[in-house]
Short mmCIF file of C-alpha atoms in Angstrom, two decimals:
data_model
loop_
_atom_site.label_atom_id
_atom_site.label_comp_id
_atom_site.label_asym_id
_atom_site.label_seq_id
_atom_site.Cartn_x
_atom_site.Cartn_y
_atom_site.Cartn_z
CA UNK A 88 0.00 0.00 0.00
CA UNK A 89 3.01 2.50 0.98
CA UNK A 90 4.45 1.73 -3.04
CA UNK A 91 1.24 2.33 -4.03
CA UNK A 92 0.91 5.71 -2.29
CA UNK A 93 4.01 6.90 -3.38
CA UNK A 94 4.10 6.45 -6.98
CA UNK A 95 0.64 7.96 -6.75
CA UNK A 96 2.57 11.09 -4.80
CA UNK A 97 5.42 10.94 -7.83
CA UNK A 98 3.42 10.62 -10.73
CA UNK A 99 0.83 13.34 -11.01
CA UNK A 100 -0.63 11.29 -14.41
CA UNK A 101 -1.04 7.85 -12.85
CA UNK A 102 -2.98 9.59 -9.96
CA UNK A 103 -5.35 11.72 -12.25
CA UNK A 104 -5.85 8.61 -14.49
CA UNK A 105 -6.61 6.54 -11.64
CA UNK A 106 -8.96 9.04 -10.33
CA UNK A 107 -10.74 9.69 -13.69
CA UNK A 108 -11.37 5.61 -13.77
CA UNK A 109 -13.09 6.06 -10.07
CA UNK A 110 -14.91 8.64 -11.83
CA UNK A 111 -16.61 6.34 -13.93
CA UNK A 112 -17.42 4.42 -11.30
CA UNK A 113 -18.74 6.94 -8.90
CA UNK A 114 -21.13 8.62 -11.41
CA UNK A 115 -22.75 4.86 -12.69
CA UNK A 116 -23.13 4.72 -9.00
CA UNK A 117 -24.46 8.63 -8.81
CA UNK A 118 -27.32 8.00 -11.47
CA UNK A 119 -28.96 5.45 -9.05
CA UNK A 120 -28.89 7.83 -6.19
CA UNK A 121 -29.94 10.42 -8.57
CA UNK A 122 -32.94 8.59 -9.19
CA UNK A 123 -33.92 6.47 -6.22
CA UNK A 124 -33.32 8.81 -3.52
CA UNK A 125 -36.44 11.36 -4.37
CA UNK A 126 -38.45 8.37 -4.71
CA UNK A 127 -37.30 7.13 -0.85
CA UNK A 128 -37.95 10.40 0.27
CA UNK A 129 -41.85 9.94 -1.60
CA UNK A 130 -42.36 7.04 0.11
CA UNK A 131 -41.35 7.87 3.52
CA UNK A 132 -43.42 11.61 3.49
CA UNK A 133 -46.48 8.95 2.39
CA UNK A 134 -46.09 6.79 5.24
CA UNK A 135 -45.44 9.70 7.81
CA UNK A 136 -48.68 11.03 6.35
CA UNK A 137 -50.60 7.67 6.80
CA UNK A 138 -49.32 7.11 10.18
CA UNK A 139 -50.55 10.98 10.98
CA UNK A 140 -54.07 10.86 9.16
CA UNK A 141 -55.07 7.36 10.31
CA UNK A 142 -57.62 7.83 13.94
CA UNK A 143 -56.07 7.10 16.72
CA UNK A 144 -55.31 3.47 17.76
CA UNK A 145 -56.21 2.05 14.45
CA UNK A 146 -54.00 0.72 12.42
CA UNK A 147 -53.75 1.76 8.17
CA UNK A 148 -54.35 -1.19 6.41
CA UNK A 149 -51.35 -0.41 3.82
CA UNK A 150 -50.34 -2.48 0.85
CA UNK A 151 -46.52 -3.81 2.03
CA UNK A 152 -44.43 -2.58 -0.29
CA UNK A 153 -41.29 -4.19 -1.56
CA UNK A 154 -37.67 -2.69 -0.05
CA UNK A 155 -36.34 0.16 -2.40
CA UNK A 156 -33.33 1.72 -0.99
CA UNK A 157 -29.82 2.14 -2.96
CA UNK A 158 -29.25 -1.17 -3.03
CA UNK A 159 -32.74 -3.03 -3.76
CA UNK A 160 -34.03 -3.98 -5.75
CA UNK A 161 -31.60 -4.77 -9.04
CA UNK A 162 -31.96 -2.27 -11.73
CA UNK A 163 -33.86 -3.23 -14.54
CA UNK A 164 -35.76 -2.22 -17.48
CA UNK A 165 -39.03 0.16 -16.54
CA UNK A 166 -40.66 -1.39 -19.54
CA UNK A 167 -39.87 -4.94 -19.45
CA UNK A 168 -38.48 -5.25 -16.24
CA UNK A 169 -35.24 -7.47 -17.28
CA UNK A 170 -32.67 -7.38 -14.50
CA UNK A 171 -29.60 -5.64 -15.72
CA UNK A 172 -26.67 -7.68 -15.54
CA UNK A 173 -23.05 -6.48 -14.05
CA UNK A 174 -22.11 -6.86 -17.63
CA UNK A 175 -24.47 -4.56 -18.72
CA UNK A 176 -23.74 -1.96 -15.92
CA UNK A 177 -20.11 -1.36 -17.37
CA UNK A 178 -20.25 2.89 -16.91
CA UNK A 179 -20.17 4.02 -20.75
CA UNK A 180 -19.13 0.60 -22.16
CA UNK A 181 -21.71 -1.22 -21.85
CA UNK A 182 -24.09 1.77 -23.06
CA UNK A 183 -21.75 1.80 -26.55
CA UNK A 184 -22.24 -2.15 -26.34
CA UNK A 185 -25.50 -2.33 -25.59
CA UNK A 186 -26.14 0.85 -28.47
CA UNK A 187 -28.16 2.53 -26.34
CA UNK A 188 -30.86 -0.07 -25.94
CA UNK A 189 -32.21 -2.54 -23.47
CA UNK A 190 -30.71 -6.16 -24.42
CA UNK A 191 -34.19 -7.80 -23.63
CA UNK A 192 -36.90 -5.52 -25.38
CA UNK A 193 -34.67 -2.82 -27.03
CA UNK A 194 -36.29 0.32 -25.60
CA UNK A 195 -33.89 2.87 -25.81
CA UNK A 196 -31.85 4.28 -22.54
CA UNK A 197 -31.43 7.52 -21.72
CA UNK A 198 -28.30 9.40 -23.07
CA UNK A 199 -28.35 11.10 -19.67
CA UNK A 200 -26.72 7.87 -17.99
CA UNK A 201 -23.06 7.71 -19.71
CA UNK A 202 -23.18 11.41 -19.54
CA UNK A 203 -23.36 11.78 -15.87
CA UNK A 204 -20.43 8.87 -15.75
CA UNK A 205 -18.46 11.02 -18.47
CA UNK A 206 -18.97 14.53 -16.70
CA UNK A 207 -18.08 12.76 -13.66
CA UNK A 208 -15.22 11.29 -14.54
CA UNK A 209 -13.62 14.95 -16.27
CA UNK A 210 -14.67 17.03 -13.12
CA UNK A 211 -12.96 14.26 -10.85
CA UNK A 212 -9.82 14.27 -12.87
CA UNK A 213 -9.76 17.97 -13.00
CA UNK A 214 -10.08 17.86 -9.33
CA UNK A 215 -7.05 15.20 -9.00
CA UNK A 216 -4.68 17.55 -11.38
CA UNK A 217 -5.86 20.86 -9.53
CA UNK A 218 -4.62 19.61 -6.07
CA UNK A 219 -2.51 16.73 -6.55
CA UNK A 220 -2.38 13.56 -4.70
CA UNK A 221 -3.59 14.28 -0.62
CA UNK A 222 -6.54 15.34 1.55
CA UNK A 223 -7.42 18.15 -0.23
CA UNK A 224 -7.93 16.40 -3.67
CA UNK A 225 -9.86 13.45 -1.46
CA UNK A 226 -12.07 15.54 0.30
CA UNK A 227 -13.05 17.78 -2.78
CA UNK A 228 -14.08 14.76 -4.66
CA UNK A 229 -16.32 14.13 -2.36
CA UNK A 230 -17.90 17.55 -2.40
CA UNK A 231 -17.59 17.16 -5.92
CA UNK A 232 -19.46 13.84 -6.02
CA UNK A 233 -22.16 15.43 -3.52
CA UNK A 234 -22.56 18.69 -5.81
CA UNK A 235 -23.51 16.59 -8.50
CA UNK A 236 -26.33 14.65 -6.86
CA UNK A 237 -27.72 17.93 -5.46
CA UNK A 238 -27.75 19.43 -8.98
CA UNK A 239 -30.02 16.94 -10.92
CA UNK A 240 -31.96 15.66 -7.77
CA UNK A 241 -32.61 19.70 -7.67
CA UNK A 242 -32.96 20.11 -11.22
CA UNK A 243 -35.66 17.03 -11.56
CA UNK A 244 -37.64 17.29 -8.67
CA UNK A 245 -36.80 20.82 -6.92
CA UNK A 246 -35.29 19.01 -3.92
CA UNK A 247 -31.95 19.61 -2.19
CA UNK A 248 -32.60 16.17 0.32
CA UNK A 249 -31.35 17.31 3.64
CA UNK A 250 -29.56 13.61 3.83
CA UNK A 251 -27.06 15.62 1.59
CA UNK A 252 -26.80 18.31 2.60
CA UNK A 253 -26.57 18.35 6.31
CA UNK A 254 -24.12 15.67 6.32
CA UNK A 255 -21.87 17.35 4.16
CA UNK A 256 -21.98 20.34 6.04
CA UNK A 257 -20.99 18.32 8.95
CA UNK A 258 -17.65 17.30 7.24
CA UNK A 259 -17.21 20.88 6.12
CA UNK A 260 -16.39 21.34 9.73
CA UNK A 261 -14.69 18.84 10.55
CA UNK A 262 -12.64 19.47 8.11
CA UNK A 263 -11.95 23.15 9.52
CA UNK A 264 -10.27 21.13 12.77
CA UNK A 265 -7.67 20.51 10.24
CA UNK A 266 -7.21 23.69 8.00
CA UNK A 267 -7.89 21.00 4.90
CA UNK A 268 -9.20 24.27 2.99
CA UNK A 269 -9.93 26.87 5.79
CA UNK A 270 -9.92 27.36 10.06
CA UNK A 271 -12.58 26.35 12.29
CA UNK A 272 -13.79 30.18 12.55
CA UNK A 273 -13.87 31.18 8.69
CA UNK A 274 -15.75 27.47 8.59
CA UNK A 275 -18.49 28.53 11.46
CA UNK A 276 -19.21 31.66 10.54
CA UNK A 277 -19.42 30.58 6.45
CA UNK A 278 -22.07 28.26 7.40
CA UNK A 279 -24.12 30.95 10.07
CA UNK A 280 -23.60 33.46 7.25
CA UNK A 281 -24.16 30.89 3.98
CA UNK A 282 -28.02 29.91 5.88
CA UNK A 283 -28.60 33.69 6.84
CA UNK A 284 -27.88 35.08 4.14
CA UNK A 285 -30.24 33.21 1.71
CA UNK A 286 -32.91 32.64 4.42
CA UNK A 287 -32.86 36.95 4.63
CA UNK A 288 -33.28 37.09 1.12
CA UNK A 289 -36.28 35.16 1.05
CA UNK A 290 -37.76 36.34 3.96
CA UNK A 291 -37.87 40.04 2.07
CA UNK A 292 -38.88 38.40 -1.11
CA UNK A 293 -41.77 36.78 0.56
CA UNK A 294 -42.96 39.73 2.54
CA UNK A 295 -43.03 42.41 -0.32
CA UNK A 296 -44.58 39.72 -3.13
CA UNK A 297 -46.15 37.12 -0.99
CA UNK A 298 -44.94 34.12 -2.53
CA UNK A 299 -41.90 31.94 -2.08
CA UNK A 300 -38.86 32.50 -4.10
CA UNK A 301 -36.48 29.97 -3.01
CA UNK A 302 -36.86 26.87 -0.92
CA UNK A 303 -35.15 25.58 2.08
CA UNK A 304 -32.70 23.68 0.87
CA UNK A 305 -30.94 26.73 -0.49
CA UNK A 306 -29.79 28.13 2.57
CA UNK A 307 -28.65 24.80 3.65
CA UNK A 308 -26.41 24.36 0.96
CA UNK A 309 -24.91 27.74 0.73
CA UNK A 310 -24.12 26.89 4.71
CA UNK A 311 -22.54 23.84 3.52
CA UNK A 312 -20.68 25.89 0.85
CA UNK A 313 -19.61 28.28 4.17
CA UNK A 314 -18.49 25.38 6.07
CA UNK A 315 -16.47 23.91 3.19
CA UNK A 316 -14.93 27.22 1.63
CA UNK A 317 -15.13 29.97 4.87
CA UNK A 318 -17.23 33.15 4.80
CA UNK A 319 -14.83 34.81 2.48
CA UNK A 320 -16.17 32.49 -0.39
CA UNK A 321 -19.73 33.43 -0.20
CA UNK A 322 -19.64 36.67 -2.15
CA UNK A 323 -18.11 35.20 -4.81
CA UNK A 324 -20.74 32.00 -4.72
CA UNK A 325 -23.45 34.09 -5.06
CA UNK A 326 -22.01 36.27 -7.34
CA UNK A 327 -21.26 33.39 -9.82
CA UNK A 328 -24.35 31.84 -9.05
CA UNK A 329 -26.65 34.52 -9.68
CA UNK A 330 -24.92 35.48 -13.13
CA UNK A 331 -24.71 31.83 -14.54
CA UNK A 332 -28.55 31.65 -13.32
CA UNK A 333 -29.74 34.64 -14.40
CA UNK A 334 -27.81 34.14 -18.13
CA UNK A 335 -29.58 30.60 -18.32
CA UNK A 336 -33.02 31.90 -16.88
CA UNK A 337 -32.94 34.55 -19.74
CA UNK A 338 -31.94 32.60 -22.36
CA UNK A 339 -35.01 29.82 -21.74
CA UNK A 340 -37.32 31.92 -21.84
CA UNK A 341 -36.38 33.49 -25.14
CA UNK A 342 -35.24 30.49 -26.81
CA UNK A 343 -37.61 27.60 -25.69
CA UNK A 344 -40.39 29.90 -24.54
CA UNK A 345 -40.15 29.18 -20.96
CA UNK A 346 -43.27 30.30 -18.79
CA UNK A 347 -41.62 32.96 -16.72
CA UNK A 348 -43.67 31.78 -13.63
CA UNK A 349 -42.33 28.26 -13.76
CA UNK A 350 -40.01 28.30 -11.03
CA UNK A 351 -36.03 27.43 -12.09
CA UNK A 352 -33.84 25.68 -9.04
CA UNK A 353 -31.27 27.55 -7.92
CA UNK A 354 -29.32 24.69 -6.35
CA UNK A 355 -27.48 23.38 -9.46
CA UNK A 356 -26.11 27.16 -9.96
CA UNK A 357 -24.89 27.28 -6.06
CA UNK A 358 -23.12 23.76 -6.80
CA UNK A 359 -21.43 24.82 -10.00
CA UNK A 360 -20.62 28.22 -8.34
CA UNK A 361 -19.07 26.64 -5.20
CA UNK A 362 -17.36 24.12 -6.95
CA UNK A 363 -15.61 26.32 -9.29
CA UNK A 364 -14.84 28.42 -6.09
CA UNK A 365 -13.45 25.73 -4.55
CA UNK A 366 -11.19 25.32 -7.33
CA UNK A 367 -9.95 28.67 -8.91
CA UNK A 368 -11.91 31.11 -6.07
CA UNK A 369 -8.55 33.21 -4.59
CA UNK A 370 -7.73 33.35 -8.82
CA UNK A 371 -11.14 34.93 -9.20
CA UNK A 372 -11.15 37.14 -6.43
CA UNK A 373 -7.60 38.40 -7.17
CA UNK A 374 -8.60 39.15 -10.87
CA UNK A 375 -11.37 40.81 -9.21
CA UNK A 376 -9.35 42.82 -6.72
CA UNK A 377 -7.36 43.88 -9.93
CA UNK A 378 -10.37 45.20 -12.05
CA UNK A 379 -11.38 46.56 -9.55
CA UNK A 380 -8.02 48.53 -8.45
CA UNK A 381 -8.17 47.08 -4.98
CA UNK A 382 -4.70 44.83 -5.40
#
């Protein structure tokens, strides 16, 4: 393991390669959380809302339904219900293999599965040559990883699951204990400020409009940006969020017609702007200083 380690440590290509393979992995793995999670979190709100509706002392007679977790049942085909194979799972090969197609009834498979495992795999590797073999590259793949799944859980269903989230901001500090990215001060006070912030925002949005114009799980991710990245980074993650958000917004709406009232998550614009902060944010905010003619 110590050979291993080091010729990891001396050879900046092995260790990116390696970590762009993991990749792979990680996002064929990402596309079932993507997908089962909101439906876990469906069927747990439904039985919470049995067990609250049904009178007192009597018991719902509710259909027992089958596990469903991350691990059960096997995958398989939503039309024809064939059980997909470990052959078959192979991230991106087996998709080119397979061309696209179930091997049982040939209804086509989403493009949007070898993509994730692509995308995956370049942001990971990116993250592997940006820091270079340690804890900092280990720990911001697994933000990375996270920031992923919070983007098109958001993105499909409007949902930032709090099993995420608040986990992640956990590790945020306790990774401050260790200056991995910042101190256990710029940590605490990103994550007050990150929830504040956002939860202030709406707060004065809902007051002079009356309706809602983020949800919840906004503020809990821009705290778990805070606790990651320190209270300096927060500017600069809203910044970037806001722009990117407000350029795709626009550009819906005049090019596909978009219903202006149809609300757009904000979460997969926080996770792209904190994870390019996490990479390039003191190059940004020194080009920034420059413009500016602060530095």
């Amino acid at each position: 393991m110590t050979a291993i380690i080091d010729y990891l440590q001396a050879s900046p290509t092995a260790f990116i390669t390696l970590t762009a393979v993991l990749g792979l992995l990680i996002g064929s793995f990402l596309n079932v959380v993507i997908y089962r999670l909101p439906v876990m979190m469906e069927r747990e709100w439904r039985t919470a809302c049995d067990e609250t509706l049904s009178p007192a002392g009597v018991q719902a007679e509710a259909a027992v339904e089958p596990p469903f977790n991350l691990v059960a049942p096997r995958s398989q085909c939503p039309k024809c219900r064939h059980m997909i194979t470990a052959l078959e799972n192979i991230p991106v090969v087996s998709y080119l293999y397979l061309k696209g197609r179930c091997s049982a009834c040939g209804t086509p498979i989403s493009m949007r599965y070898p993509l994730v495992e692509i995308f995956t795999a370049a942001v990971s590797a990116m993250v592997a040559w940006h820091f270079g073999f340690g804890w900092n590259a280990g720990a911001a793949l697994l933000l990375t990883w996270a920031l992923i799944t919070l983007s098109l859980i958001d993105f499909d269903h409007q949902l930032l699951p709090d099993s995420i989230t608040l986990p992640f901001l956990w590790i945020g500090l306790t990774l401050s204990l260790f200056n991995i990215y910042v101190d256990s001060f710029n940590s605490i006070i990103g994550a007050l400020t990150g929830y504040l912030s956002l939860w202030m925002v709406y707060m004065l949005f809902k007051i002079l409009t009356g309706k809602e114009g983020m949800g919840h799980g906004d503020f809990k991710l821009l705290a778990m940006l805070g606790a990651w990245l320190g209270w300096k980074s927060l500017l600069t993650i809203v910044l970037l969020s806001s722009l990117v958000g407000a350029v795709v917004g626009i550009s819906l709406v005049l090019l596909r017609g978009r219903d202006k009232n149809i609300p757009i998550p904000f979460g997969p614009y926080l996770a792209t702007a904190g994870w390019i902060t996490l990479l390039w944010g003191n190059d940004i905010t020194r080009i920034y200083m420059r413009m500016a003619g602060l530095g």
